[in-house]
CSV table of N, CA and C in Angstrom, one decimal:
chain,number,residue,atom,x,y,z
A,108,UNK,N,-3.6,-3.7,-121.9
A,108,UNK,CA,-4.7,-4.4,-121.2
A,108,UNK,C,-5.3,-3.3,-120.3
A,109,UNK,N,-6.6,-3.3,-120.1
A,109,UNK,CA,-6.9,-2.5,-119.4
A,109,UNK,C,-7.4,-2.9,-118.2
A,110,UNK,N,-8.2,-1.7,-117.3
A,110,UNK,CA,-8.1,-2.0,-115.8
A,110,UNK,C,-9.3,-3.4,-115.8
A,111,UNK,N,-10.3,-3.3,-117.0
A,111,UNK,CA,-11.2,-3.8,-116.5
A,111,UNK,C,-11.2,-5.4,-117.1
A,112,UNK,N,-10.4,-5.9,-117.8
A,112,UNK,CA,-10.2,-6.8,-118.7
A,112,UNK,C,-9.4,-8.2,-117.4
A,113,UNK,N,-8.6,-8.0,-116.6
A,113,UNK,CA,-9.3,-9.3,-115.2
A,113,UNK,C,-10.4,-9.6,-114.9
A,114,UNK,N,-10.8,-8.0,-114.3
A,114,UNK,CA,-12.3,-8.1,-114.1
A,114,UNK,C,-13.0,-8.9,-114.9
A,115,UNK,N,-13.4,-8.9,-116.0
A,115,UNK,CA,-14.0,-9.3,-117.0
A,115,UNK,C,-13.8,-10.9,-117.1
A,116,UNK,N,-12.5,-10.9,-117.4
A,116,UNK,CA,-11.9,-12.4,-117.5
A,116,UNK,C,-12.1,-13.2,-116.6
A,117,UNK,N,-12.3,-12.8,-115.2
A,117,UNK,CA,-13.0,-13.5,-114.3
A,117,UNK,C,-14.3,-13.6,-113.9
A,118,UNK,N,-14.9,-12.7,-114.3
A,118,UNK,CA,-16.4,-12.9,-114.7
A,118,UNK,C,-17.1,-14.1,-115.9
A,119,UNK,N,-16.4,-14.1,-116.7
A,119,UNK,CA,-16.8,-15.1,-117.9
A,119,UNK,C,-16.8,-16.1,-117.2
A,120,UNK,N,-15.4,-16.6,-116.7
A,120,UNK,CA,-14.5,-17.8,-116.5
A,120,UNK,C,-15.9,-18.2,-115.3
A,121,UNK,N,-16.4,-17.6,-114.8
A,121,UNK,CA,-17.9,-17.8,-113.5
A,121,UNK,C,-18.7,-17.8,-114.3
A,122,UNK,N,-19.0,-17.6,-115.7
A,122,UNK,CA,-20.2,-17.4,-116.2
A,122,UNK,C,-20.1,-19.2,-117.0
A,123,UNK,N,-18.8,-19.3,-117.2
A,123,UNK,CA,-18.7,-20.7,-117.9
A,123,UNK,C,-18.9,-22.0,-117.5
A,124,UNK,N,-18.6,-21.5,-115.9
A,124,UNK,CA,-18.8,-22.9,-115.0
A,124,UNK,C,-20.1,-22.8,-114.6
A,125,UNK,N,-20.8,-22.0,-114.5
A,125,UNK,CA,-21.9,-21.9,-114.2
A,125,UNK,C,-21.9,-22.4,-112.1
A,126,UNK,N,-21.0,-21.8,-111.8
A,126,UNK,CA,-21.0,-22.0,-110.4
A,126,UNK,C,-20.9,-20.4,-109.6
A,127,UNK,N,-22.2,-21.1,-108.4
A,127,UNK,CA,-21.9,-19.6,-108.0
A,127,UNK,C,-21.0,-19.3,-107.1
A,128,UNK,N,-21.1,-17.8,-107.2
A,128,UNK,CA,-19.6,-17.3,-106.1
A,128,UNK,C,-19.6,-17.6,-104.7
A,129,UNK,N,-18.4,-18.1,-104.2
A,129,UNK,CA,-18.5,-18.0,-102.9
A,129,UNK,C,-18.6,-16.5,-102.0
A,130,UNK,N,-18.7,-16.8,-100.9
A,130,UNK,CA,-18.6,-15.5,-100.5
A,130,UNK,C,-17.4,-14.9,-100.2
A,131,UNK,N,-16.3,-15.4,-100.3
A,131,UNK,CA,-14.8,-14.7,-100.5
A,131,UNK,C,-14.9,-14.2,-101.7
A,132,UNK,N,-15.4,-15.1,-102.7
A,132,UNK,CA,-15.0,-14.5,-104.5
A,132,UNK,C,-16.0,-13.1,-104.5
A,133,UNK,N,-16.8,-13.3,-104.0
A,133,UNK,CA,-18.0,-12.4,-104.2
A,133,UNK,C,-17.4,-11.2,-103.7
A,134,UNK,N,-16.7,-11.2,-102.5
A,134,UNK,CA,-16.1,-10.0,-102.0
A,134,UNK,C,-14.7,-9.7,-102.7
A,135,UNK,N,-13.9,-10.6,-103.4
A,135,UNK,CA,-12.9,-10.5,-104.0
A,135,UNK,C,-13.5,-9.6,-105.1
A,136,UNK,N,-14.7,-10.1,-105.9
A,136,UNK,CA,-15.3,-9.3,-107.0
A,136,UNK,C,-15.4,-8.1,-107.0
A,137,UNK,N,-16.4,-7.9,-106.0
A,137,UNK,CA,-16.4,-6.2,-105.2
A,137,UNK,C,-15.6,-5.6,-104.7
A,138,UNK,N,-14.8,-6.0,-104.1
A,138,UNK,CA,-13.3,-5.4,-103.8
A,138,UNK,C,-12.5,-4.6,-105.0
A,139,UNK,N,-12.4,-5.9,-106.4
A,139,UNK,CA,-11.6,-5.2,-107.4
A,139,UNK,C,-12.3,-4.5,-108.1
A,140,UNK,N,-14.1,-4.4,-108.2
A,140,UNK,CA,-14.7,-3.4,-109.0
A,140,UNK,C,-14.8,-2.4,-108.0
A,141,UNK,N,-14.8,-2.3,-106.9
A,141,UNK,CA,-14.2,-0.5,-106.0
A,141,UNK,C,-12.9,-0.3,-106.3
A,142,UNK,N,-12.0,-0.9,-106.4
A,142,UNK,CA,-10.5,-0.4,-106.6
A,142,UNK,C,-10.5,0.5,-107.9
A,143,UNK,N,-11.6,0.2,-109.2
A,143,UNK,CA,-11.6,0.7,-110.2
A,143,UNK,C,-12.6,1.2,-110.9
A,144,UNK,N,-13.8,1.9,-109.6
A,144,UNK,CA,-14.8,2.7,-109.7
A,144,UNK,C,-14.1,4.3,-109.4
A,145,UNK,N,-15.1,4.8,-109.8
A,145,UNK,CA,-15.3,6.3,-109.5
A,145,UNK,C,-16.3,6.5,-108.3
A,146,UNK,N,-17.2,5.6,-107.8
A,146,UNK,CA,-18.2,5.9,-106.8
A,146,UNK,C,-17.6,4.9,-105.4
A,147,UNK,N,-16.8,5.8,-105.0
A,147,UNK,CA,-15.9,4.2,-104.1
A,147,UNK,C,-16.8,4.3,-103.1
A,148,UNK,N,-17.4,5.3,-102.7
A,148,UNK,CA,-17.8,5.2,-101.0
A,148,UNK,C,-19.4,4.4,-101.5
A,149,UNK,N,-20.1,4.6,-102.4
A,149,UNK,CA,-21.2,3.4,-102.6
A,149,UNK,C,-20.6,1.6,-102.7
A,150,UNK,N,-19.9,1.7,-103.1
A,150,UNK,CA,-19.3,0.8,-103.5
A,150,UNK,C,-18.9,0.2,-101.9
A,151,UNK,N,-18.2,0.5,-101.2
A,151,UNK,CA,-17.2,0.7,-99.8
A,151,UNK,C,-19.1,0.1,-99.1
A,152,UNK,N,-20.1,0.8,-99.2
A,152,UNK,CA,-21.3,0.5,-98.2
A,152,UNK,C,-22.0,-0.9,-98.9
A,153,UNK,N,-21.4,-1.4,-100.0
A,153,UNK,CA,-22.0,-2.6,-100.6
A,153,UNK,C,-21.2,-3.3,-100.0
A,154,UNK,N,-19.9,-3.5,-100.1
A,154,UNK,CA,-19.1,-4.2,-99.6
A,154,UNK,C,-19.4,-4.4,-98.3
A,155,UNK,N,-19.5,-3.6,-97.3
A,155,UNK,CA,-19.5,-3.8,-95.5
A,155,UNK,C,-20.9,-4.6,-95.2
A,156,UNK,N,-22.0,-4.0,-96.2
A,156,UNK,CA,-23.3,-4.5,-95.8
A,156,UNK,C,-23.3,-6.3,-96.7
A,157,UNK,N,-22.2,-6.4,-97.3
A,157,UNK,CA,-21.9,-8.1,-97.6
A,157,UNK,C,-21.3,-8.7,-96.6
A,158,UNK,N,-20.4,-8.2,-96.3
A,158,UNK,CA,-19.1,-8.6,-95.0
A,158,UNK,C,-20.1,-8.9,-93.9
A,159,UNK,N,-21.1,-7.9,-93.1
A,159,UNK,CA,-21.6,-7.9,-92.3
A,159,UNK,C,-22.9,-9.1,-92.5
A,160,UNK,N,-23.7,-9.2,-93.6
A,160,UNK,CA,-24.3,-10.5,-93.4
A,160,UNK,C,-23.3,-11.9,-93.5
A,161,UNK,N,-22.3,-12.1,-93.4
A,161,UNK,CA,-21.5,-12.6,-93.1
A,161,UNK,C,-21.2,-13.0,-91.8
A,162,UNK,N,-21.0,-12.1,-91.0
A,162,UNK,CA,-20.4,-12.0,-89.9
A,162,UNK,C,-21.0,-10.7,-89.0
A,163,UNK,N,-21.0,-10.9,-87.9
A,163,UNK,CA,-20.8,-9.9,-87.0
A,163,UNK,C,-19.8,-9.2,-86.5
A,164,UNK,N,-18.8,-8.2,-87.5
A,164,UNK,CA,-17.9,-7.9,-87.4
A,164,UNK,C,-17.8,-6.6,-85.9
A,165,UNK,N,-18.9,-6.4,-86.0
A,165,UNK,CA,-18.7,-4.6,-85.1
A,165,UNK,C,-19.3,-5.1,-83.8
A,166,UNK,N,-19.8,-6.1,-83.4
A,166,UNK,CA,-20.2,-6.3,-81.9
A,166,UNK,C,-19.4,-6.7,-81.2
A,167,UNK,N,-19.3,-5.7,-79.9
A,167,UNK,CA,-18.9,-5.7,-78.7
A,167,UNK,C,-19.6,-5.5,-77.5
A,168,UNK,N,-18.9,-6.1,-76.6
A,168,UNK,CA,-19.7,-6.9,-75.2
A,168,UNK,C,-20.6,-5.6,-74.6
A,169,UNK,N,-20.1,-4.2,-75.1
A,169,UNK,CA,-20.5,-3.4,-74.6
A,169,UNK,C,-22.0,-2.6,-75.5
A,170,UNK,N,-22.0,-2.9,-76.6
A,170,UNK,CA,-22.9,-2.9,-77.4
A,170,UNK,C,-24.2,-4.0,-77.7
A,171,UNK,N,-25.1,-3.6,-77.7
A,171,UNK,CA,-26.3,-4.2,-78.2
A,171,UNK,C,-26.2,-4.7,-79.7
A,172,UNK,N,-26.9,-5.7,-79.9
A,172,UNK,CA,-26.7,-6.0,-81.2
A,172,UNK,C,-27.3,-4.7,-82.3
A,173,UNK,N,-28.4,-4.2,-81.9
A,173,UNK,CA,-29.0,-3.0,-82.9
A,173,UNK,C,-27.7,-2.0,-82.8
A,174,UNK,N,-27.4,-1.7,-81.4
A,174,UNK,CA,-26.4,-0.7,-81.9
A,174,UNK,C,-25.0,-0.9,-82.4
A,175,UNK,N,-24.4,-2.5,-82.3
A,175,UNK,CA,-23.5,-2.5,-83.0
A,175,UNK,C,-23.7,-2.4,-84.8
A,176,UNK,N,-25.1,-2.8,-85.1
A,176,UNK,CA,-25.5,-2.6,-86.3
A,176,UNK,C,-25.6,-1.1,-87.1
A,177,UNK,N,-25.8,-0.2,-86.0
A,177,UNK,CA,-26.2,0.8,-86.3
A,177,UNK,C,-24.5,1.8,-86.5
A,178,UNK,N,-23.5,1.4,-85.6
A,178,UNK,CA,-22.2,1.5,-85.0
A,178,UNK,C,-21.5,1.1,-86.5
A,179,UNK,N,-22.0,0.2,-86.9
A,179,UNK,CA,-21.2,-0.5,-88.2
A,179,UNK,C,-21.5,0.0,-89.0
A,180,UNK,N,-23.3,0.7,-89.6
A,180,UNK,CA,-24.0,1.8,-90.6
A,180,UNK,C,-22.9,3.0,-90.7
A,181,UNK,N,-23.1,3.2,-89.9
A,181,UNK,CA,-22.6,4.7,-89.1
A,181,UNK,C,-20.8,5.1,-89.4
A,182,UNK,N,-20.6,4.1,-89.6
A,182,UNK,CA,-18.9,3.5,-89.9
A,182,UNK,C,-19.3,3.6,-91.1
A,183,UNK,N,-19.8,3.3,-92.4
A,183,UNK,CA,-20.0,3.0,-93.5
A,183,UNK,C,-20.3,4.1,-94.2
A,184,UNK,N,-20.8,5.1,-93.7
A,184,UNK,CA,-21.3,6.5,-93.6
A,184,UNK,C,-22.5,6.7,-94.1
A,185,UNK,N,-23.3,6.2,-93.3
A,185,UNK,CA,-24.7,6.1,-94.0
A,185,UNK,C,-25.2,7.2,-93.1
A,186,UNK,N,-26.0,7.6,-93.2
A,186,UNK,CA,-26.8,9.2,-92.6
A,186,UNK,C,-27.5,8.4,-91.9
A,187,UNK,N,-28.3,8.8,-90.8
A,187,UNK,CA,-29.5,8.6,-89.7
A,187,UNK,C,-30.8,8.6,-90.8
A,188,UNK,N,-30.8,9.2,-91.6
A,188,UNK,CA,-31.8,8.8,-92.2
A,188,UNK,C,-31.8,7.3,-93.0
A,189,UNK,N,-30.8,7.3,-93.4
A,189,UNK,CA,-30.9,6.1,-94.6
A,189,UNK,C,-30.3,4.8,-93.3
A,190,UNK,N,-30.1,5.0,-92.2
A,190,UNK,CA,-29.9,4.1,-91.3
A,190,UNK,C,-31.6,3.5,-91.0
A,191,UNK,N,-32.1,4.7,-90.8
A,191,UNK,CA,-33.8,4.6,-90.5
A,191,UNK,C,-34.7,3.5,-91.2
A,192,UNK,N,-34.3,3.9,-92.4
A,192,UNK,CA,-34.9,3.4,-93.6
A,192,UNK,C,-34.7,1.9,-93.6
A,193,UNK,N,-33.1,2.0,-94.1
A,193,UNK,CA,-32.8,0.1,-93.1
A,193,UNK,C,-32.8,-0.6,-92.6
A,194,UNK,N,-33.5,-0.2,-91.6
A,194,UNK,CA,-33.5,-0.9,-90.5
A,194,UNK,C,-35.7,-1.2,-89.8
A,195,UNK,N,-36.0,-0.2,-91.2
A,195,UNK,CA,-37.3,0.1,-90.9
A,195,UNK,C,-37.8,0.5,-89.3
A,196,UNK,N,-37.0,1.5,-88.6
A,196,UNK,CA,-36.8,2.6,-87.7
A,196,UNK,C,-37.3,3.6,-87.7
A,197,UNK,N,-37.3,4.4,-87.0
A,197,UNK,CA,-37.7,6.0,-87.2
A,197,UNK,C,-36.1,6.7,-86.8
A,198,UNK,N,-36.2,7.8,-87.3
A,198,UNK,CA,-35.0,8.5,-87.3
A,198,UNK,C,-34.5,9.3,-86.1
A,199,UNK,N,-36.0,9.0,-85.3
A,199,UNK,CA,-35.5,9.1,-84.1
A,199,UNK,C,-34.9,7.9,-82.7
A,200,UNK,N,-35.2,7.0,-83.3
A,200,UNK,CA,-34.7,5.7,-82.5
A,200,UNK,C,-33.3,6.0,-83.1
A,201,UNK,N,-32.8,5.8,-84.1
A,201,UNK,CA,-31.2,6.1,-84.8
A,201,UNK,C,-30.8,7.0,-83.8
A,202,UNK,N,-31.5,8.1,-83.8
A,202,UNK,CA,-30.7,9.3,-83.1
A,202,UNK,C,-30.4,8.7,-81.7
A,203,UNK,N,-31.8,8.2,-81.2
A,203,UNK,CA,-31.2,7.7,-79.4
A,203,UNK,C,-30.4,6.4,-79.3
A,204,UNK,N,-30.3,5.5,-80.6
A,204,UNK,CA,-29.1,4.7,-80.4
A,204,UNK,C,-28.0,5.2,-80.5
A,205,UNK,N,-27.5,6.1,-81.6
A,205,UNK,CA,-26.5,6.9,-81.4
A,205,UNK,C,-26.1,7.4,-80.2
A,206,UNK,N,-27.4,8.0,-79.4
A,206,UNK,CA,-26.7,8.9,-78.3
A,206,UNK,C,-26.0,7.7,-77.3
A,207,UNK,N,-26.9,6.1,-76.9
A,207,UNK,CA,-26.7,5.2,-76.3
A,207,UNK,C,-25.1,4.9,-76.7
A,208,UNK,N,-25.0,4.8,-78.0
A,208,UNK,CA,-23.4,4.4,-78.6
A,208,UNK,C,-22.2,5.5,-78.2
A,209,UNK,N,-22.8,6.5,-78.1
A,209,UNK,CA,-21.5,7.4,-77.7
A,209,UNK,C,-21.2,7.1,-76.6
A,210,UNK,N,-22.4,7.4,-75.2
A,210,UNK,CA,-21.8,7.4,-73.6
A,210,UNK,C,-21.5,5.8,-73.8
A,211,UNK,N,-21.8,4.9,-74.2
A,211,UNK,CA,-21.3,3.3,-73.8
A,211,UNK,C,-19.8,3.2,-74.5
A,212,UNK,N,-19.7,4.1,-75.4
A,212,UNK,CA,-18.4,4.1,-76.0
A,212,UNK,C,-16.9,5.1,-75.6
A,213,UNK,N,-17.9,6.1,-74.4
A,213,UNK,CA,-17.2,6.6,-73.9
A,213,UNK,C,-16.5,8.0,-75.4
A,214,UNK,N,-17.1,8.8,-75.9
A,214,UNK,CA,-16.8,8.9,-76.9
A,214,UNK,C,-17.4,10.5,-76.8
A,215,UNK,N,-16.6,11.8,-77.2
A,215,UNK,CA,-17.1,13.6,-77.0
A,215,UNK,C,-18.4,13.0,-78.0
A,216,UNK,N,-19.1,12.8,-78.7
A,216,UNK,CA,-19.9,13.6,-79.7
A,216,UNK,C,-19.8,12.8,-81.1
A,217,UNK,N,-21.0,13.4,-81.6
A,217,UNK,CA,-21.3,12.9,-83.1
A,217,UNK,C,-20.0,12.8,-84.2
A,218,UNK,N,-19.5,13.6,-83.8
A,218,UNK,CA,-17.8,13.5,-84.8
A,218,UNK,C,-17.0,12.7,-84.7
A,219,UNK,N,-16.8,12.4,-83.4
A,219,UNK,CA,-15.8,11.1,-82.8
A,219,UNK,C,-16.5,9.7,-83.0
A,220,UNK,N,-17.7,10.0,-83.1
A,220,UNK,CA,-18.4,8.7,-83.2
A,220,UNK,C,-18.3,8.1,-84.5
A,221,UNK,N,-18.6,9.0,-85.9
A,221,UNK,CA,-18.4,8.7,-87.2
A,221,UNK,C,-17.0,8.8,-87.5
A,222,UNK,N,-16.2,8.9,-86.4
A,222,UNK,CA,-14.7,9.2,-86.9
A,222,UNK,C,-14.4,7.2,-86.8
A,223,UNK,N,-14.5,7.0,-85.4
A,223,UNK,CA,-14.5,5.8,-85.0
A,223,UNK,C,-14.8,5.2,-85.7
A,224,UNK,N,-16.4,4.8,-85.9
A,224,UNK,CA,-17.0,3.7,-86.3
A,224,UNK,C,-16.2,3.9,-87.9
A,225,UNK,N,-15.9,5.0,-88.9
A,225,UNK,CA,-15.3,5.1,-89.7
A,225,UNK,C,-14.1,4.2,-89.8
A,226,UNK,N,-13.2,4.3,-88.7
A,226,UNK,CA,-12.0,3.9,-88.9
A,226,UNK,C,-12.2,2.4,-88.5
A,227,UNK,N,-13.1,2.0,-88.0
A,227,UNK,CA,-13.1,0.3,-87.7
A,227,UNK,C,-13.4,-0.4,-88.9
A,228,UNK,N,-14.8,0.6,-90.0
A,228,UNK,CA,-15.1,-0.5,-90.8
A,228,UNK,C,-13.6,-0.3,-92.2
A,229,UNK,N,-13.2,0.7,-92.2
A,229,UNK,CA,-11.7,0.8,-92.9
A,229,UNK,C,-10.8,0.0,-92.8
A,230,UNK,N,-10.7,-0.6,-91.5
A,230,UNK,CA,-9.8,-1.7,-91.1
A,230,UNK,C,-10.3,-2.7,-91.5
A,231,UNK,N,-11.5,-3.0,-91.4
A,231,UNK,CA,-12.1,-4.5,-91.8
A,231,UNK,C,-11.9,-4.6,-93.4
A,232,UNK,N,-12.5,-3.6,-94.0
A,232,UNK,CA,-12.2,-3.4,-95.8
A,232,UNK,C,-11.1,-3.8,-95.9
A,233,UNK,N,-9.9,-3.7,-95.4
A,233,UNK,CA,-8.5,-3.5,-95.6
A,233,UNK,C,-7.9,-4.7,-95.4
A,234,UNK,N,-8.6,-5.6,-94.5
A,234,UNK,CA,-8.3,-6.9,-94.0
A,234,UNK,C,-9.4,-8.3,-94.7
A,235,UNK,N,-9.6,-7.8,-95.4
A,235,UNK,CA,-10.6,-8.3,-96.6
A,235,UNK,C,-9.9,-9.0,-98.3
């Protein structure tokens, strides 16, 4: 049997009922097609940007809502550009929320920032 033949088998079995997915199944779905992709980190930013209309997973009391949004991009490893674009921004508001996100986070620099925000939305994936 192969990797993709669950996958599959559970896609029919939703195609038969003609019911749609919840949003656990829907993340269950995506979950097990990243486990058995080759493009995991596309896959990893579909996933967060599902979870996140979901929930507000990355706000904190000390964060603004834009920049916990941007805190959570940023985690996902989206570039300042393609943050821009999402948010229909300029890539320089990105850059000055970033800078706002580091000193409110108490945090050296651009490194520590994507290291962070990295490791939070990891935990969330993982707890999924």
């Amino acid at each position: 049997m192969s990797k993709l033949e669950p996958l599959l088998q559970q896609i029919n079995t939703y195609k038969k009922d003609y019911k749609p997915l919840t949003a656990a199944e829907t993340l269950q779905l995506i979950s097990e097609i990243k486990r058995i992709s080759e493009s995991k980190i596309l896959l990893e930013k579909i996933i967060f940007l599902f979870v996140s209309t979901e929930k507000n997973l990355l706000e904190t009391e000390c964060l603004t809502k834009r920049e916990s949004k941007i805190f959570s991009l940023i985690g996902s490893q989206y570039t300042s550009q393609e943050i821009a674009n999402l948010l229909n921004v300029s890539k320089e508001t990105v850059s000055t929320h970033r800078k706002n996100i580091i000193k409110k986070l108490n945090l050296k620099g651009a490194g520590q920032l994507q290291y962070v925000a990295f490791k939070k939305i990891q935990e969330i994936i993982n707890n999924n």
